[in-house]
């Protein structure tokens, strides 16, 4: 009884805050951007779906325009659904739109504010240092270094071998090989040891927590931070228990691979990696703050966007065989030589490399169209307006949360006719979207394999469904057939690439 009474002040504060916030908004002058009508106090909270919010917001765009204002539990939220609006505000006025909101669930309770994604940018030296590390070690110049490209090409061959031996689990292979690459680059974790520390699973669990904790409108504690003081045992406070589990997963990702590198240094046989370079610079004199900083940087290298893009690519090829044919003809014309045993059929004599990219414009366009067709992060990350602003005659209040509906922008019919069709030829060759890891996987898979729709035991074609969900968006599980294009192509993968 006493425990129940102890939470009454917090609940009272919650409702008083909600009422005061709503009254304050009511007495402020507009006009505000248009948007769907909401309910008293709750605003549009109950109209936000638990998943695929970008589709709901895209429907609102058709009704209210490309700049929409909604209210979530009293917090004004601006949704930008055109390239023009996103550029005008997030880029041209980035000095007041570049900061991140205080994400109580993902940032504070789960702990992602320690990294770059949810860190507060304003007057934050730690944020600036993280940005410096990213520019130095993962910027465009660093990613173009031959040593890094060679590691990516080498690790990509592991993906090809997994597809050769077990093509049905292509989605799992995309996840595992992406995580393995980051473990190599960040920690020098050898991928041929069989992952004795379970780091791939640790990374995947932490990234799943990031996606769940970041869902817009899902967690009331994001809009009423006072709720974080409610005890986890209280009925209806399951978010606390979920946050604790997700934070434990993130803590493992911070600590376990870091301790692996420290032990490797102690034994005198560390593997080259980013973390080793940083610790050697400090010469064993790094402070606890510097240790956490470098852990946060290494953790931020993980991304679910690459496996999502690779799975989207496989789905697109199964649905668009004519695109696959054209891409493979481009690869064959560059890499193939006539072979007497194959008659006049050209056969690639080696795998494509990054050096071939400029000579494969259609394959490069496929990579970019994958990102456009179904973007891996359809809403990006939220921004917050640090001062009152005015745009197109509307007032945007200080403290408003701003989302760029990336999905709606990339499906704008005025820019991309027939936006739901997969058409690589629409993509501008100079548009820089794709990451190196996606390109090398796409081009080598196209070189070796044929992707097609699966057929059941009765001979019926199993049509894949194009449906995505999750804050980091992945295709709904589907079946397809992945097989060698021709006998003998398996020899293109170096035999020294060892399986886990």
Short mmCIF file of C-alpha atoms in Angstrom, two decimals:
data_model
loop_
_atom_site.label_atom_id
_atom_site.label_comp_id
_atom_site.label_asym_id
_atom_site.label_seq_id
_atom_site.Cartn_x
_atom_site.Cartn_y
_atom_site.Cartn_z
CA UNK A 1 0.00 0.00 0.00
CA UNK A 2 2.76 2.43 0.98
CA UNK A 3 4.67 1.52 -2.19
CA UNK A 4 1.61 2.31 -4.28
CA UNK A 5 1.12 5.64 -2.52
CA UNK A 6 4.75 6.53 -3.17
CA UNK A 7 4.16 6.77 -6.89
CA UNK A 8 1.16 9.09 -6.59
CA UNK A 9 3.27 12.28 -6.63
CA UNK A 10 4.92 11.16 -9.85
CA UNK A 11 1.59 10.34 -11.49
CA UNK A 12 0.15 13.65 -10.32
CA UNK A 13 3.15 15.46 -11.77
CA UNK A 14 2.63 13.63 -15.04
CA UNK A 15 -0.97 14.74 -15.46
CA UNK A 16 -0.28 18.27 -14.28
CA UNK A 17 2.56 18.54 -16.78
CA UNK A 18 0.34 17.21 -19.54
CA UNK A 19 -2.40 19.73 -18.74
CA UNK A 20 0.03 22.65 -18.45
CA UNK A 21 1.73 21.74 -21.70
CA UNK A 22 -1.56 21.47 -23.54
CA UNK A 23 -2.74 24.81 -22.14
CA UNK A 24 0.52 26.49 -23.09
CA UNK A 25 0.25 25.22 -26.66
CA UNK A 26 -3.35 26.41 -26.78
CA UNK A 27 -2.50 29.97 -25.83
CA UNK A 28 0.39 30.32 -28.27
CA UNK A 29 -0.03 32.05 -31.56
CA UNK A 30 0.12 30.23 -34.88
CA UNK A 31 -0.51 29.62 -37.56
CA UNK A 32 1.02 26.18 -37.33
CA UNK A 33 1.54 23.77 -40.23
CA UNK A 34 -1.60 21.75 -41.05
CA UNK A 35 -2.17 18.26 -39.77
CA UNK A 36 -4.80 15.74 -38.70
CA UNK A 37 -7.06 16.73 -35.78
CA UNK A 38 -6.25 15.04 -32.50
CA UNK A 39 -7.78 14.48 -29.09
CA UNK A 40 -7.60 16.81 -26.08
CA UNK A 41 -4.36 16.35 -24.13
CA UNK A 42 -3.39 13.19 -26.07
CA UNK A 43 -3.15 14.97 -29.40
CA UNK A 44 -2.46 12.51 -32.25
CA UNK A 45 -0.87 9.88 -30.00
CA UNK A 46 -3.52 7.22 -30.63
CA UNK A 47 -3.27 7.75 -34.40
CA UNK A 48 0.40 6.78 -34.58
CA UNK A 49 0.71 3.09 -35.52
CA UNK A 50 3.18 0.93 -33.56
CA UNK A 51 5.12 0.14 -36.75
CA UNK A 52 5.58 1.44 -40.30
CA UNK A 53 4.76 4.96 -39.24
CA UNK A 54 6.20 6.24 -42.52
CA UNK A 55 3.25 4.79 -44.44
CA UNK A 56 0.71 6.56 -42.22
CA UNK A 57 2.62 9.80 -42.50
CA UNK A 58 2.83 9.42 -46.28
CA UNK A 59 -0.99 9.20 -46.40
CA UNK A 60 -1.18 12.38 -44.33
CA UNK A 61 1.14 14.05 -46.84
CA UNK A 62 -1.44 13.46 -49.59
CA UNK A 63 -4.08 15.16 -47.44
CA UNK A 64 -2.18 17.90 -45.61
CA UNK A 65 0.99 18.55 -47.61
CA UNK A 66 4.70 17.95 -47.22
CA UNK A 67 5.07 19.86 -43.92
CA UNK A 68 2.72 18.49 -41.27
CA UNK A 69 2.34 19.27 -37.59
CA UNK A 70 1.01 16.71 -35.14
CA UNK A 71 1.06 16.54 -31.36
CA UNK A 72 2.23 13.50 -29.42
CA UNK A 73 1.28 13.76 -25.74
CA UNK A 74 1.55 17.54 -25.96
CA UNK A 75 4.89 17.61 -27.80
CA UNK A 76 4.69 19.32 -31.22
CA UNK A 77 6.09 17.13 -33.96
CA UNK A 78 6.87 18.25 -37.50
CA UNK A 79 6.96 15.71 -40.35
CA UNK A 80 8.85 16.67 -43.51
CA UNK A 81 7.87 14.61 -46.55
CA UNK A 82 9.58 16.32 -49.50
CA UNK A 83 13.17 16.87 -50.53
CA UNK A 84 12.59 20.61 -50.70
CA UNK A 85 11.25 20.91 -47.15
CA UNK A 86 13.93 18.61 -45.71
CA UNK A 87 16.69 20.57 -47.48
CA UNK A 88 15.26 23.97 -46.54
CA UNK A 89 15.10 23.15 -42.84
CA UNK A 90 17.52 20.36 -41.96
CA UNK A 91 20.30 21.53 -44.27
CA UNK A 92 19.91 25.26 -44.94
CA UNK A 93 18.88 25.96 -41.34
CA UNK A 94 20.97 23.22 -39.79
CA UNK A 95 22.24 25.59 -37.08
CA UNK A 96 18.87 25.31 -35.31
CA UNK A 97 17.68 21.91 -36.61
CA UNK A 98 20.78 19.71 -36.21
CA UNK A 99 20.46 18.85 -32.53
CA UNK A 100 18.86 15.66 -31.22
CA UNK A 101 15.95 15.54 -28.79
CA UNK A 102 16.43 14.02 -25.37
CA UNK A 103 15.42 10.44 -26.14
CA UNK A 104 14.65 9.17 -22.67
CA UNK A 105 14.05 5.56 -23.72
CA UNK A 106 16.71 4.91 -26.38
CA UNK A 107 19.22 7.51 -25.26
CA UNK A 108 19.03 7.61 -21.49
CA UNK A 109 17.44 4.40 -20.21
CA UNK A 110 18.93 2.05 -22.82
CA UNK A 111 22.15 4.05 -23.09
CA UNK A 112 22.54 4.96 -26.77
CA UNK A 113 23.21 8.62 -25.83
CA UNK A 114 26.75 7.47 -25.11
CA UNK A 115 27.26 7.14 -28.86
CA UNK A 116 26.82 9.53 -31.75
CA UNK A 117 23.23 8.86 -32.78
CA UNK A 118 21.46 10.25 -29.69
CA UNK A 119 24.21 12.44 -28.31
CA UNK A 120 23.33 16.08 -27.72
CA UNK A 121 25.38 18.12 -30.19
CA UNK A 122 25.12 21.60 -28.65
CA UNK A 123 28.19 22.61 -26.66
CA UNK A 124 29.22 18.98 -26.25
CA UNK A 125 32.98 18.33 -26.55
CA UNK A 126 32.38 14.59 -26.36
CA UNK A 127 30.12 14.78 -29.41
CA UNK A 128 32.77 16.76 -31.31
CA UNK A 129 35.41 14.16 -30.45
CA UNK A 130 33.17 11.35 -31.69
CA UNK A 131 32.63 13.26 -34.93
CA UNK A 132 36.39 13.71 -35.26
CA UNK A 133 37.01 9.99 -34.83
CA UNK A 134 34.41 9.14 -37.44
CA UNK A 135 35.93 11.58 -39.91
CA UNK A 136 39.44 10.31 -39.27
CA UNK A 137 38.77 6.59 -39.31
CA UNK A 138 35.51 6.16 -41.25
CA UNK A 139 35.28 9.25 -43.45
CA UNK A 140 35.36 9.14 -47.28
CA UNK A 141 39.15 9.30 -47.43
CA UNK A 142 39.64 6.56 -44.84
CA UNK A 143 37.09 4.27 -46.53
CA UNK A 144 38.94 4.62 -49.84
CA UNK A 145 42.24 3.31 -48.46
CA UNK A 146 43.37 0.10 -50.23
CA UNK A 147 43.92 -1.77 -46.95
CA UNK A 148 40.31 -1.22 -45.86
CA UNK A 149 38.92 -2.12 -49.28
CA UNK A 150 40.96 -5.33 -49.31
CA UNK A 151 39.51 -6.36 -45.94
CA UNK A 152 36.00 -5.75 -47.25
CA UNK A 153 36.68 -7.81 -50.37
CA UNK A 154 38.16 -10.62 -48.30
CA UNK A 155 35.29 -10.71 -45.82
CA UNK A 156 32.75 -10.53 -48.63
CA UNK A 157 34.07 -13.86 -49.94
CA UNK A 158 32.85 -15.40 -46.70
CA UNK A 159 29.35 -14.31 -47.64
CA UNK A 160 29.72 -15.93 -51.06
CA UNK A 161 30.84 -19.21 -49.52
CA UNK A 162 27.90 -19.19 -47.13
CA UNK A 163 25.54 -18.67 -50.05
CA UNK A 164 27.20 -21.56 -51.88
CA UNK A 165 26.74 -23.97 -48.99
CA UNK A 166 23.41 -22.76 -47.56
CA UNK A 167 21.55 -20.38 -49.91
CA UNK A 168 18.20 -20.67 -48.11
CA UNK A 169 19.48 -18.73 -45.09
CA UNK A 170 20.63 -15.71 -47.12
CA UNK A 171 19.16 -13.21 -44.65
CA UNK A 172 21.07 -14.71 -41.70
CA UNK A 173 24.28 -14.78 -43.75
CA UNK A 174 23.89 -11.08 -44.59
CA UNK A 175 23.59 -10.24 -40.89
CA UNK A 176 26.43 -12.48 -39.73
CA UNK A 177 28.92 -11.37 -42.37
CA UNK A 178 28.13 -7.69 -41.82
CA UNK A 179 28.72 -8.07 -38.07
CA UNK A 180 31.90 -10.06 -38.71
CA UNK A 181 33.28 -7.28 -40.91
CA UNK A 182 32.72 -4.65 -38.22
CA UNK A 183 34.29 -6.93 -35.60
CA UNK A 184 37.38 -7.24 -37.80
CA UNK A 185 37.66 -3.51 -38.47
CA UNK A 186 36.88 -2.30 -34.95
CA UNK A 187 38.44 -5.03 -32.78
CA UNK A 188 40.58 -7.24 -35.03
CA UNK A 189 38.35 -10.16 -34.02
CA UNK A 190 39.38 -13.09 -36.27
CA UNK A 191 36.31 -14.40 -38.14
CA UNK A 192 37.72 -17.89 -38.60
CA UNK A 193 37.74 -18.81 -34.90
CA UNK A 194 34.06 -19.72 -34.81
CA UNK A 195 33.13 -16.64 -32.69
CA UNK A 196 33.95 -18.17 -29.27
CA UNK A 197 32.84 -14.99 -27.47
CA UNK A 198 29.48 -14.86 -29.23
CA UNK A 199 30.14 -11.31 -30.42
CA UNK A 200 27.95 -11.57 -33.52
CA UNK A 201 24.93 -12.42 -31.36
CA UNK A 202 25.84 -9.66 -28.89
CA UNK A 203 25.95 -7.11 -31.71
CA UNK A 204 22.66 -8.27 -33.23
CA UNK A 205 20.87 -8.18 -29.85
CA UNK A 206 22.10 -4.64 -29.15
CA UNK A 207 21.05 -3.39 -32.60
CA UNK A 208 17.61 -4.95 -32.21
CA UNK A 209 17.26 -3.02 -28.97
CA UNK A 210 18.26 0.20 -30.71
CA UNK A 211 15.55 -0.31 -33.33
CA UNK A 212 12.82 -1.07 -30.78
CA UNK A 213 13.77 1.74 -28.40
CA UNK A 214 13.85 4.29 -31.26
CA UNK A 215 10.30 3.71 -32.57
CA UNK A 216 8.53 7.10 -32.69
CA UNK A 217 5.48 7.39 -30.48
CA UNK A 218 6.03 3.98 -28.89
CA UNK A 219 7.30 5.06 -25.48
CA UNK A 220 5.40 7.55 -23.36
CA UNK A 221 8.52 8.09 -21.26
CA UNK A 222 10.05 9.93 -24.24
CA UNK A 223 7.39 12.62 -23.84
CA UNK A 224 7.13 12.54 -20.05
CA UNK A 225 10.63 11.91 -18.68
CA UNK A 226 9.25 11.89 -15.13
CA UNK A 227 7.92 8.40 -15.87
CA UNK A 228 11.49 7.08 -15.71
CA UNK A 229 11.30 7.38 -11.93
CA UNK A 230 8.47 4.86 -11.69
CA UNK A 231 9.66 1.52 -10.25
CA UNK A 232 9.83 -1.40 -12.65
CA UNK A 233 7.58 -3.59 -10.48
CA UNK A 234 4.62 -1.23 -10.85
CA UNK A 235 1.85 -2.57 -13.14
CA UNK A 236 1.98 -0.89 -16.55
CA UNK A 237 5.66 0.05 -16.22
CA UNK A 238 6.98 -2.77 -18.39
CA UNK A 239 9.06 -0.24 -20.33
CA UNK A 240 11.50 -0.13 -17.41
CA UNK A 241 12.08 -3.88 -17.55
CA UNK A 242 12.46 -3.79 -21.33
CA UNK A 243 14.92 -0.90 -21.07
CA UNK A 244 16.98 -2.81 -18.51
CA UNK A 245 17.26 -5.82 -20.82
CA UNK A 246 18.20 -3.67 -23.80
CA UNK A 247 20.75 -1.75 -21.77
CA UNK A 248 22.34 -5.01 -20.63
CA UNK A 249 22.69 -6.04 -24.29
CA UNK A 250 24.30 -2.69 -25.13
CA UNK A 251 26.65 -2.90 -22.14
CA UNK A 252 27.85 -6.27 -23.43
CA UNK A 253 28.60 -4.73 -26.81
CA UNK A 254 30.54 -1.96 -25.09
CA UNK A 255 32.54 -4.23 -22.82
CA UNK A 256 33.09 -7.74 -24.22
CA UNK A 257 34.94 -6.88 -27.48
CA UNK A 258 36.83 -4.08 -25.73
CA UNK A 259 38.16 -6.51 -23.13
CA UNK A 260 39.08 -8.91 -25.94
CA UNK A 261 41.40 -6.28 -27.44
CA UNK A 262 42.88 -5.47 -24.04
CA UNK A 263 43.68 -9.15 -23.47
CA UNK A 264 45.21 -9.42 -26.94
CA UNK A 265 47.48 -6.48 -26.14
CA UNK A 266 48.53 -8.11 -22.86
CA UNK A 267 49.49 -11.33 -24.66
CA UNK A 268 51.58 -9.38 -27.15
CA UNK A 269 49.69 -10.63 -30.21
CA UNK A 270 46.99 -8.08 -30.99
CA UNK A 271 45.41 -7.90 -34.43
CA UNK A 272 45.44 -4.60 -36.33
CA UNK A 273 42.19 -2.68 -35.81
CA UNK A 274 40.82 0.74 -34.97
CA UNK A 275 40.71 0.11 -31.23
CA UNK A 276 44.33 -1.06 -31.16
CA UNK A 277 45.46 2.09 -32.99
CA UNK A 278 43.62 4.29 -30.50
CA UNK A 279 44.96 2.51 -27.42
CA UNK A 280 48.51 2.54 -28.79
CA UNK A 281 48.23 6.29 -29.26
CA UNK A 282 47.34 6.59 -25.57
CA UNK A 283 50.24 4.28 -24.63
CA UNK A 284 48.29 2.63 -21.84
CA UNK A 285 47.42 5.96 -20.19
CA UNK A 286 43.84 6.32 -21.39
CA UNK A 287 41.38 7.66 -18.84
CA UNK A 288 38.07 5.92 -18.02
CA UNK A 289 36.32 8.68 -19.99
CA UNK A 290 38.53 8.02 -23.02
CA UNK A 291 37.88 4.29 -22.74
CA UNK A 292 34.12 4.84 -22.79
CA UNK A 293 34.49 7.25 -25.71
CA UNK A 294 36.35 4.75 -27.86
CA UNK A 295 33.91 2.00 -26.85
CA UNK A 296 31.05 4.24 -27.98
CA UNK A 297 32.78 4.92 -31.28
CA UNK A 298 33.40 1.24 -31.99
CA UNK A 299 29.82 0.38 -31.06
CA UNK A 300 28.47 3.08 -33.39
CA UNK A 301 30.12 1.31 -36.35
CA UNK A 302 27.48 -1.40 -36.16
CA UNK A 303 24.57 -0.96 -38.51
CA UNK A 304 21.55 -3.00 -39.50
CA UNK A 305 21.24 -0.98 -42.69
CA UNK A 306 23.71 -3.13 -44.66
CA UNK A 307 22.01 -6.52 -44.09
CA UNK A 308 18.66 -4.84 -44.73
CA UNK A 309 19.93 -3.48 -48.05
CA UNK A 310 21.39 -6.84 -49.09
CA UNK A 311 18.15 -8.65 -48.33
CA UNK A 312 16.26 -5.97 -50.26
CA UNK A 313 18.60 -6.53 -53.19
CA UNK A 314 17.90 -10.27 -53.22
CA UNK A 315 14.15 -9.57 -53.06
CA UNK A 316 14.42 -7.07 -55.93
CA UNK A 317 16.34 -9.51 -58.12
CA UNK A 318 13.81 -12.29 -57.51
CA UNK A 319 11.05 -9.92 -58.61
CA UNK A 320 12.89 -8.26 -61.50
CA UNK A 321 14.76 -10.86 -63.58
CA UNK A 322 15.18 -8.43 -66.48
CA UNK A 323 17.21 -6.10 -64.22
CA UNK A 324 19.35 -9.04 -63.10
CA UNK A 325 19.95 -10.08 -66.73
CA UNK A 326 21.12 -6.62 -67.72
CA UNK A 327 23.45 -6.35 -64.72
CA UNK A 328 25.00 -9.76 -65.35
CA UNK A 329 25.54 -8.92 -69.01
CA UNK A 330 27.42 -5.80 -67.91
CA UNK A 331 29.57 -7.87 -65.53
CA UNK A 332 30.23 -10.57 -68.12
CA UNK A 333 31.26 -8.08 -70.78
CA UNK A 334 33.86 -6.67 -68.38
CA UNK A 335 35.14 -9.83 -66.68
CA UNK A 336 34.41 -12.76 -69.00
CA UNK A 337 36.59 -14.45 -71.58
CA UNK A 338 35.58 -17.06 -74.16
CA UNK A 339 36.06 -20.59 -72.89
CA UNK A 340 36.27 -23.50 -75.29
CA UNK A 341 34.59 -25.88 -72.84
CA UNK A 342 31.64 -23.53 -72.60
CA UNK A 343 31.37 -22.84 -76.32
CA UNK A 344 30.50 -19.20 -76.97
CA UNK A 345 29.04 -18.60 -73.51
CA UNK A 346 31.18 -15.99 -71.70
CA UNK A 347 32.25 -16.86 -68.18
CA UNK A 348 33.80 -14.50 -65.62
CA UNK A 349 37.42 -15.36 -64.97
CA UNK A 350 37.58 -13.50 -61.62
CA UNK A 351 35.37 -11.80 -59.09
CA UNK A 352 34.67 -8.08 -59.44
CA UNK A 353 36.59 -5.72 -57.16
CA UNK A 354 36.21 -2.12 -56.10
CA UNK A 355 38.51 -1.14 -58.97
CA UNK A 356 35.80 -2.29 -61.39
CA UNK A 357 33.13 -0.01 -59.95
CA UNK A 358 33.54 2.86 -62.39
CA UNK A 359 33.18 0.42 -65.29
CA UNK A 360 29.94 -1.05 -63.92
CA UNK A 361 27.50 1.90 -63.97
CA UNK A 362 24.34 -0.21 -64.13
CA UNK A 363 25.36 -2.36 -61.16
CA UNK A 364 26.17 0.82 -59.24
CA UNK A 365 22.72 2.13 -60.13
CA UNK A 366 21.16 -1.06 -58.76
CA UNK A 367 22.85 -0.45 -55.42
CA UNK A 368 21.48 3.08 -55.28
CA UNK A 369 18.02 1.98 -56.35
CA UNK A 370 18.01 -0.59 -53.51
CA UNK A 371 18.46 2.25 -51.03
CA UNK A 372 15.70 4.29 -52.71
CA UNK A 373 13.21 1.47 -53.29
CA UNK A 374 12.89 0.59 -49.61
CA UNK A 375 15.28 2.64 -47.45
CA UNK A 376 16.77 0.86 -44.47
CA UNK A 377 15.92 3.70 -42.08
CA UNK A 378 12.65 5.11 -43.48
CA UNK A 379 12.42 7.92 -40.91
CA UNK A 380 16.06 8.66 -40.17
CA UNK A 381 16.75 9.90 -36.65
CA UNK A 382 14.74 12.72 -35.04
CA UNK A 383 15.89 16.32 -34.80
CA UNK A 384 14.82 19.07 -32.42
CA UNK A 385 14.34 22.78 -33.14
CA UNK A 386 16.40 24.84 -30.72
CA UNK A 387 14.59 28.13 -31.36
CA UNK A 388 11.27 29.26 -32.81
CA UNK A 389 11.30 29.29 -36.60
CA UNK A 390 9.02 30.39 -39.44
CA UNK A 391 8.63 28.54 -42.72
CA UNK A 392 6.14 29.12 -45.55
CA UNK A 393 4.15 31.41 -43.29
CA UNK A 394 3.89 28.81 -40.52
CA UNK A 395 5.34 28.91 -37.01
CA UNK A 396 7.52 25.99 -35.90
CA UNK A 397 7.77 26.08 -32.13
CA UNK A 398 10.99 25.85 -30.22
CA UNK A 399 11.40 22.29 -28.94
CA UNK A 400 9.43 20.71 -31.78
CA UNK A 401 10.57 17.22 -32.77
CA UNK A 402 11.30 17.02 -36.50
CA UNK A 403 11.21 13.83 -38.55
CA UNK A 404 12.20 13.58 -42.20
CA UNK A 405 9.99 10.92 -43.79
CA UNK A 406 12.78 9.49 -45.93
CA UNK A 407 10.47 6.83 -47.35
CA UNK A 408 7.97 9.44 -48.59
CA UNK A 409 10.75 11.61 -50.03
CA UNK A 410 12.21 8.67 -51.99
CA UNK A 411 8.75 7.70 -53.26
CA UNK A 412 7.81 11.18 -54.47
CA UNK A 413 6.22 10.66 -57.92
CA UNK A 414 7.39 14.06 -59.09
CA UNK A 415 11.02 12.99 -58.63
CA UNK A 416 10.71 9.22 -59.11
CA UNK A 417 7.92 8.28 -61.57
CA UNK A 418 6.42 4.88 -60.74
CA UNK A 419 8.15 4.99 -57.34
CA UNK A 420 7.19 1.43 -56.33
CA UNK A 421 8.84 -0.06 -59.43
CA UNK A 422 12.48 -1.15 -59.19
CA UNK A 423 14.14 0.83 -62.00
CA UNK A 424 17.91 1.36 -61.65
CA UNK A 425 18.05 3.41 -64.86
CA UNK A 426 16.28 6.29 -63.05
CA UNK A 427 19.21 6.82 -60.67
CA UNK A 428 21.68 9.60 -61.27
CA UNK A 429 25.22 8.12 -61.60
CA UNK A 430 26.67 10.90 -59.47
CA UNK A 431 24.35 10.24 -56.51
CA UNK A 432 26.46 8.95 -53.64
CA UNK A 433 24.31 6.73 -51.41
CA UNK A 434 25.59 3.16 -51.38
CA UNK A 435 28.23 1.97 -48.97
CA UNK A 436 31.21 0.01 -50.21
CA UNK A 437 30.15 -3.12 -48.39
CA UNK A 438 26.81 -3.18 -50.18
CA UNK A 439 28.37 -2.61 -53.60
CA UNK A 440 30.94 -5.39 -53.28
CA UNK A 441 28.32 -7.86 -52.05
CA UNK A 442 25.85 -6.95 -54.80
CA UNK A 443 28.35 -7.11 -57.65
CA UNK A 444 29.93 -10.40 -56.57
CA UNK A 445 26.56 -12.06 -55.93
CA UNK A 446 25.44 -11.01 -59.40
CA UNK A 447 28.67 -12.36 -60.83
CA UNK A 448 28.23 -15.82 -59.32
CA UNK A 449 24.56 -16.47 -58.66
CA UNK A 450 21.13 -16.47 -60.26
CA UNK A 451 18.31 -15.32 -57.97
CA UNK A 452 14.76 -16.36 -58.80
CA UNK A 453 11.40 -17.07 -57.18
CA UNK A 454 10.97 -20.32 -55.29
CA UNK A 455 8.59 -23.06 -56.40
CA UNK A 456 6.73 -25.35 -53.99
CA UNK A 457 6.37 -29.13 -54.28
CA UNK A 458 3.28 -28.76 -56.47
CA UNK A 459 5.15 -26.53 -58.90
CA UNK A 460 3.42 -23.33 -57.77
CA UNK A 461 5.54 -20.18 -57.83
CA UNK A 462 5.93 -18.62 -54.37
CA UNK A 463 5.50 -14.89 -54.97
CA UNK A 464 7.54 -12.80 -52.48
CA UNK A 465 5.59 -10.07 -50.71
CA UNK A 466 7.16 -6.62 -50.65
CA UNK A 467 6.49 -5.61 -47.07
CA UNK A 468 8.84 -3.95 -44.59
CA UNK A 469 8.69 -3.22 -40.88
CA UNK A 470 10.87 -2.01 -38.03
CA UNK A 471 12.51 1.33 -37.28
CA UNK A 472 15.52 -0.17 -39.06
CA UNK A 473 13.41 -1.62 -41.83
CA UNK A 474 13.84 -5.20 -43.03
CA UNK A 475 11.82 -7.09 -45.64
CA UNK A 476 9.22 -9.50 -44.41
CA UNK A 477 10.78 -13.02 -44.53
CA UNK A 478 10.49 -14.53 -47.99
CA UNK A 479 11.75 -17.53 -49.92
CA UNK A 480 13.72 -17.46 -53.13
CA UNK A 481 16.11 -19.64 -55.10
CA UNK A 482 19.81 -18.78 -55.19
CA UNK A 483 21.99 -20.98 -57.39
CA UNK A 484 25.21 -20.77 -59.35
CA UNK A 485 24.75 -19.18 -62.74
CA UNK A 486 27.08 -21.72 -64.30
CA UNK A 487 29.11 -24.70 -63.21
CA UNK A 488 32.64 -23.77 -62.25
CA UNK A 489 31.94 -20.29 -60.89
CA UNK A 490 32.46 -21.55 -57.34
CA UNK A 491 36.17 -21.61 -58.17
CA UNK A 492 36.23 -17.80 -58.20
CA UNK A 493 36.10 -17.76 -54.41
CA UNK A 494 39.58 -18.21 -53.02
CA UNK A 495 39.95 -21.59 -51.33
CA UNK A 496 41.83 -20.06 -48.41
CA UNK A 497 38.68 -18.32 -47.21
CA UNK A 498 37.79 -20.47 -44.21
CA UNK A 499 34.23 -21.06 -43.01
CA UNK A 500 33.23 -20.38 -39.42
#
